[in-house]
Coordinates of C-alpha atoms in Angstrom, one line a residue:
M1 CA -11.0 39.8 -4.4
K2 CA -8.8 40.3 -7.5
S3 CA -5.7 39.4 -5.5
F4 CA -7.4 36.3 -4.2
K5 CA -8.2 35.1 -7.7
V6 CA -4.6 35.8 -8.7
F7 CA -3.4 33.7 -5.7
W8 CA -5.5 30.7 -6.7
A9 CA -4.6 31.1 -10.4
F10 CA -1.0 30.9 -9.3
S11 CA -1.7 27.9 -7.0
F12 CA -3.3 26.1 -9.9
I13 CA -0.2 26.6 -12.1
V14 CA 2.0 25.4 -9.2
Y15 CA 0.1 22.1 -9.0
H16 CA 0.0 21.4 -12.7
A17 CA 3.4 22.7 -13.7
F18 CA 5.4 21.2 -10.9
F19 CA 3.6 18.0 -10.0
V20 CA 1.9 16.5 -13.0
K21 CA 5.0 14.3 -13.5
V22 CA 6.0 12.7 -10.2
D23 CA 9.6 11.5 -10.2
G24 CA 8.7 9.1 -13.1
A25 CA 6.8 6.9 -10.6
K26 CA 4.4 4.4 -12.0
R27 CA 0.8 5.3 -11.3
L28 CA -0.6 2.6 -9.0
V29 CA -4.2 3.9 -8.8
P30 CA -6.4 6.3 -10.9
A31 CA -6.8 8.9 -8.2
L32 CA -6.5 9.9 -4.6
Y33 CA -9.4 11.7 -2.8
V34 CA -8.6 13.3 0.5
F35 CA -10.9 14.2 3.4
G36 CA -10.1 15.5 6.9
D37 CA -8.6 18.3 8.9
S38 CA -5.5 20.5 9.0
S39 CA -3.3 17.4 8.9
V40 CA -4.1 17.1 5.2
D41 CA -5.7 20.4 4.2
A42 CA -4.0 21.6 1.0
G43 CA -5.6 25.1 1.1
N44 CA -9.4 24.9 1.3
N45 CA -9.4 27.1 4.4
N46 CA -7.8 29.9 2.4
N47 CA -11.3 30.5 0.9
L48 CA -13.1 30.5 4.3
I49 CA -13.6 33.1 7.1
T50 CA -11.4 31.6 9.7
H51 CA -8.1 32.3 11.5
A52 CA -7.2 28.6 10.9
K53 CA -5.3 29.3 7.7
A54 CA -1.8 28.5 6.7
N55 CA -1.4 30.6 3.6
V56 CA 1.2 32.9 5.1
P57 CA 4.9 32.4 5.7
P58 CA 6.8 30.6 7.1
N59 CA 4.3 27.8 6.2
G60 CA 5.4 26.3 2.9
I61 CA 9.0 27.4 3.2
D62 CA 10.0 23.9 1.9
F63 CA 7.1 23.8 -0.6
N64 CA 8.8 25.8 -3.4
N65 CA 8.8 28.6 -0.7
R66 CA 5.1 29.1 -1.2
A67 CA 2.5 29.2 1.5
T68 CA -0.3 27.3 -0.2
G69 CA -2.4 26.6 2.8
R70 CA -0.7 23.5 4.1
F71 CA -0.2 23.5 7.9
T72 CA 3.5 22.5 7.7
N73 CA 6.8 23.5 6.2
G74 CA 6.5 21.3 3.1
K75 CA 4.3 18.5 1.9
T76 CA 1.5 16.9 3.9
F77 CA 0.9 13.2 4.6
A78 CA -1.6 13.1 1.8
D79 CA 0.9 14.8 -0.6
L80 CA 3.6 12.2 0.2
I81 CA 1.2 9.3 -0.3
A82 CA 0.0 10.7 -3.6
I83 CA 3.7 10.9 -4.8
K84 CA 4.2 7.3 -3.8
L85 CA 1.1 6.3 -5.7
G86 CA 2.6 8.0 -8.8
L87 CA 0.0 10.7 -8.8
P88 CA 0.3 14.5 -8.9
L89 CA -0.8 16.4 -5.8
Q90 CA -4.5 16.8 -5.2
P91 CA -5.7 20.4 -5.5
P92 CA -8.0 21.9 -2.8
Y93 CA -11.7 21.7 -3.9
L94 CA -12.4 25.3 -3.2
G95 CA -9.3 26.4 -5.2
I96 CA -10.8 25.0 -8.4
S97 CA -13.3 27.0 -10.4
K98 CA -16.6 25.3 -11.1
S99 CA -15.9 25.2 -14.8
E100 CA -12.6 23.3 -14.3
R101 CA -13.6 20.8 -11.7
Y102 CA -14.5 18.1 -14.3
Q103 CA -10.9 18.1 -15.5
E104 CA -9.6 16.9 -12.1
I105 CA -9.4 13.2 -12.7
N106 CA -6.3 12.6 -10.5
G107 CA -8.3 13.3 -7.3
I108 CA -9.3 16.3 -5.2
N109 CA -8.5 17.4 -1.7
Y110 CA -11.6 18.3 0.4
A111 CA -9.9 18.6 3.8
S112 CA -10.4 21.6 6.0
G113 CA -8.4 22.7 9.1
A114 CA -10.2 23.2 12.4
C115 CA -13.0 20.7 11.6
G116 CA -13.7 17.2 12.9
I117 CA -15.9 14.2 12.4
L118 CA -18.8 15.8 14.3
N119 CA -20.5 18.9 12.8
D120 CA -20.1 20.8 16.1
S121 CA -16.3 20.2 16.3
R122 CA -15.0 23.4 14.7
D123 CA -13.2 26.7 15.2
G124 CA -14.6 29.3 12.9
E125 CA -15.8 28.5 9.4
C126 CA -14.6 25.2 8.1
L127 CA -15.8 22.3 5.9
S128 CA -17.3 19.7 8.1
L129 CA -16.8 16.1 7.1
D130 CA -20.4 16.1 6.0
K131 CA -19.8 19.1 3.8
Q132 CA -16.6 17.6 2.4
I133 CA -18.6 14.5 1.4
E134 CA -21.3 16.7 -0.1
Y135 CA -18.7 18.3 -2.3
F136 CA -17.3 14.8 -3.2
T137 CA -20.9 13.8 -4.1
S138 CA -21.0 16.7 -6.5
T139 CA -17.7 15.6 -8.0
V140 CA -19.1 12.1 -8.7
V141 CA -22.5 13.2 -9.8
N142 CA -21.9 16.5 -11.6
D143 CA -18.3 16.9 -12.5
L144 CA -16.6 13.6 -13.4
P145 CA -19.3 12.5 -15.9
K146 CA -18.5 15.5 -18.0
H147 CA -15.0 14.3 -18.7
K148 CA -14.4 12.4 -21.9
H149 CA -12.8 9.5 -20.0
F150 CA -16.1 8.8 -18.2
K151 CA -18.7 9.0 -20.9
S152 CA -19.9 5.5 -19.8
K153 CA -21.0 4.7 -16.3
D154 CA -18.8 1.6 -16.2
K155 CA -15.6 3.6 -16.8
L156 CA -16.6 6.0 -14.0
K157 CA -17.4 3.1 -11.7
H158 CA -14.0 1.5 -12.4
H159 CA -12.3 4.8 -11.7
L160 CA -14.0 5.2 -8.3
S161 CA -13.5 1.6 -7.2
K162 CA -9.8 1.6 -8.0
S163 CA -9.0 5.0 -6.5
I164 CA -7.9 5.5 -2.9
Y165 CA -9.8 7.6 -0.3
L166 CA -7.6 9.0 2.4
I167 CA -9.4 10.2 5.6
S168 CA -7.4 11.9 8.4
V169 CA -9.7 13.4 11.0
G170 CA -10.6 13.2 14.7
S171 CA -8.1 15.2 16.7
N172 CA -10.4 18.3 16.6
D173 CA -13.3 16.3 18.0
Y174 CA -11.2 16.2 21.2
F175 CA -9.2 19.4 21.1
L176 CA -12.1 21.6 20.0
N177 CA -15.0 19.7 21.6
Y178 CA -14.8 16.8 24.1
L179 CA -11.8 18.3 26.0
K180 CA -13.1 21.8 26.1
P181 CA -14.5 22.6 29.6
E182 CA -17.1 25.0 28.3
I183 CA -18.6 22.4 25.9
R184 CA -21.0 20.1 27.8
T185 CA -22.6 18.2 24.9
Y186 CA -20.7 14.9 25.4
K187 CA -19.6 15.2 29.0
N188 CA -22.0 12.5 30.0
M189 CA -19.8 10.0 28.0
N190 CA -16.6 8.5 29.4
P191 CA -13.6 8.3 27.0
E192 CA -14.5 4.8 25.9
E193 CA -18.1 5.8 25.1
F194 CA -17.1 8.9 23.3
A195 CA -14.6 7.0 21.2
D196 CA -17.3 4.5 20.2
Y197 CA -19.7 7.3 19.3
L198 CA -17.0 9.1 17.3
L199 CA -16.1 6.0 15.3
D200 CA -19.7 5.1 14.7
Q201 CA -20.3 8.6 13.3
L202 CA -17.2 8.2 11.1
S203 CA -18.3 4.8 9.9
S204 CA -21.7 6.3 8.9
K205 CA -20.0 9.1 6.9
I206 CA -17.6 6.7 5.2
K207 CA -20.6 4.6 4.2
T208 CA -21.9 7.5 2.1
I209 CA -18.5 7.7 0.3
Y210 CA -18.7 3.9 -0.2
N211 CA -22.2 4.2 -1.6
L212 CA -20.9 6.6 -4.3
G213 CA -18.5 3.9 -5.5
A214 CA -15.4 4.1 -3.3
R215 CA -13.9 0.8 -2.2
K216 CA -10.3 1.5 -1.0
F217 CA -9.9 3.5 2.2
V218 CA -7.0 4.7 4.3
V219 CA -8.4 5.9 7.7
G220 CA -6.5 7.8 10.5
T221 CA -8.1 9.5 13.5
V222 CA -6.7 11.1 16.6
N223 CA -3.0 11.7 17.3
Q224 CA -1.3 12.1 20.7
I225 CA -2.7 15.6 21.1
G226 CA -1.5 15.5 24.8
C227 CA 2.0 15.8 23.4
S228 CA 2.6 19.2 21.8
P229 CA 5.0 22.2 22.2
N230 CA 2.3 23.9 24.4
L231 CA 1.5 20.9 26.5
Y232 CA 4.7 18.9 26.3
C233 CA 3.3 15.4 27.2
N234 CA 0.1 15.6 29.2
E235 CA -0.6 11.9 29.7
T236 CA -4.0 12.6 31.2
I237 CA -5.1 14.0 27.8
N238 CA -3.4 11.2 25.9
Q239 CA -5.2 8.6 27.9
M240 CA -8.5 10.3 27.2
V241 CA -8.0 10.1 23.4
K242 CA -6.2 6.8 23.3
P243 CA -9.4 4.7 23.2
C244 CA -10.2 6.2 19.8
S245 CA -6.8 5.1 18.4
D246 CA -7.0 1.7 20.0
K247 CA -10.5 1.0 18.6
L248 CA -9.8 2.2 15.1
L249 CA -8.4 -1.1 13.7
M250 CA -11.4 -3.1 14.9
K251 CA -13.8 -0.5 13.5
V252 CA -12.2 -0.5 10.0
Q253 CA -12.2 -4.3 10.0
E254 CA -15.9 -4.1 11.0
M255 CA -16.6 -1.7 8.1
E256 CA -14.6 -4.0 5.7
K257 CA -17.0 -6.9 6.5
K258 CA -20.1 -4.7 6.4
F259 CA -19.2 -2.9 3.1
S260 CA -19.1 -5.6 0.4
G261 CA -16.0 -5.5 -1.8
S262 CA -14.2 -2.9 0.2
M263 CA -10.7 -2.8 1.8
F264 CA -9.5 -0.6 4.6
V265 CA -6.1 0.5 5.9
S266 CA -5.9 1.7 9.5
A267 CA -3.4 4.5 10.0
N268 CA -2.1 4.8 13.6
G269 CA -0.7 8.3 14.2
F270 CA -0.9 7.9 17.9
N271 CA 1.5 5.0 17.9
F272 CA 3.7 6.7 15.4
F273 CA 4.6 9.4 17.9
N274 CA 5.3 6.7 20.5
K275 CA 7.8 5.2 18.1
I276 CA 9.6 8.5 17.5
K277 CA 9.5 9.4 21.2
N278 CA 11.1 6.2 22.3
D279 CA 14.2 6.7 20.1
P280 CA 14.2 10.2 18.4
K281 CA 17.8 10.0 17.3
K282 CA 17.2 6.8 15.4
Y283 CA 14.9 8.8 13.1
G284 CA 17.1 11.8 12.9
F285 CA 15.3 14.1 15.4
I286 CA 17.2 16.2 17.9
N287 CA 14.1 18.0 19.2
I288 CA 10.7 16.4 19.7
S289 CA 9.2 18.8 22.3
K290 CA 9.6 22.3 20.9
S291 CA 8.1 24.0 17.9
C292 CA 10.4 24.7 14.9
I293 CA 8.7 28.1 14.7
Q294 CA 9.7 30.5 17.4
Q295 CA 8.1 34.0 17.5
G296 CA 7.1 33.6 13.8
I297 CA 10.6 32.6 12.7
P298 CA 11.3 29.0 11.4
C299 CA 14.3 27.1 12.6
T300 CA 17.0 26.5 10.0
N301 CA 17.5 22.8 10.9
R302 CA 13.9 21.8 10.2
K303 CA 14.8 18.1 9.6
D304 CA 15.9 17.9 13.3
Y305 CA 12.4 18.9 14.5
Y306 CA 9.3 16.8 14.9
F307 CA 6.9 19.7 15.5
W308 CA 6.5 22.5 13.0
D309 CA 4.2 24.7 15.0
F310 CA 1.9 24.4 18.1
G311 CA 0.3 21.2 16.9
H312 CA 1.4 20.3 13.4
I313 CA 4.4 18.3 12.4
T314 CA 7.3 18.8 10.0
E315 CA 7.7 17.3 6.6
A316 CA 10.6 15.4 7.9
A317 CA 8.3 13.6 10.4
L318 CA 5.6 13.2 7.8
K319 CA 8.0 11.6 5.4
I320 CA 8.8 8.9 7.9
Y321 CA 5.2 8.3 8.6
A322 CA 4.3 8.1 4.9
N323 CA 7.2 5.7 4.2
E324 CA 6.2 3.4 7.0
C325 CA 2.5 3.5 6.1
F326 CA 3.2 2.9 2.4
S327 CA 5.1 -0.3 2.9
G328 CA 6.0 -2.7 5.6
S329 CA 5.1 -1.1 8.9
K330 CA 2.5 -1.7 11.6
M331 CA 1.8 2.1 11.6
C332 CA -0.6 1.4 8.8
F333 CA -2.3 -2.0 8.6
P334 CA -2.3 -3.4 6.0
D335 CA 0.1 -1.0 4.2
V336 CA -1.0 1.4 1.5
K337 CA 1.0 -0.3 -1.2
K338 CA -0.9 -3.5 -0.6
L339 CA -4.1 -1.6 -0.8
A340 CA -3.1 -0.1 -4.1
H341 CA -2.2 -3.5 -5.6
T342 CA -5.2 -5.4 -4.3
H343 CA -7.9 -6.3 -6.9
L344 CA -11.3 -6.3 -5.3

């Protein structure tokens, strides 16, 4: 337990020593709050009983050579968006002591690997999306009001309404649930019906975040999980998950109409891989089918690889996705920069 506390003390220093100043970038929003799965987990699973952890090398080899719990070699998609917004990186909620949580006014990361939108989509202990939102509720109700900047309710309301809420979740609802032969809960639904159910559940959970004062959302769901170093490209699987990706834009537009004064960005990771797959060399990739990690040893030419491990992607790929999502690409519609600058 002592070594665990030392690890988190060090992690806290890393966040605040290395990332409080972000390349001199102008801050576009007050904070970024992150929810989701291993695609954006910054280390919450380090504190849970699960094998879904990334706090061991070679993870983090390009993150100051520190395995902080990110499921990639460097920064996550959420990290890269934070930097573009002029913010420091968001620390994992479970890595902050209760006495210090009120100080985190640049945002917090609640994401947890091996969890999904549905409470029964999981592998081992993880923070379900409901649990993540429960922790965010505590942040809004118990922690932030203690900070000197938010002594008035109006100032806290302004902070919450101008901040951005990034949600990246959904792949595990297929990988660890719908597609698993031994799980029969949703087998009576065809892929279209399951996608509708999943997005309805997601909408309901986002409404809770909205009711707490959030207004600006970036939402991404399932990726092409049929394409991975283990599966290569299994188009049968891809076609089963594609409806969720296809329906996301319509769902977020529906939420925008339903949730007064809100704005949503739809992030399409499914189509992003299509773009890379169609012309990998254009984006600097030599290998889009094999994992950079082989027998526990990372490749030296990590910028040439799309996949980092069995299912997560490299910082090189994430940088392209973040760049395209932030400005001027259909990968995110509308783009995140527009979301940041829009006055609601």
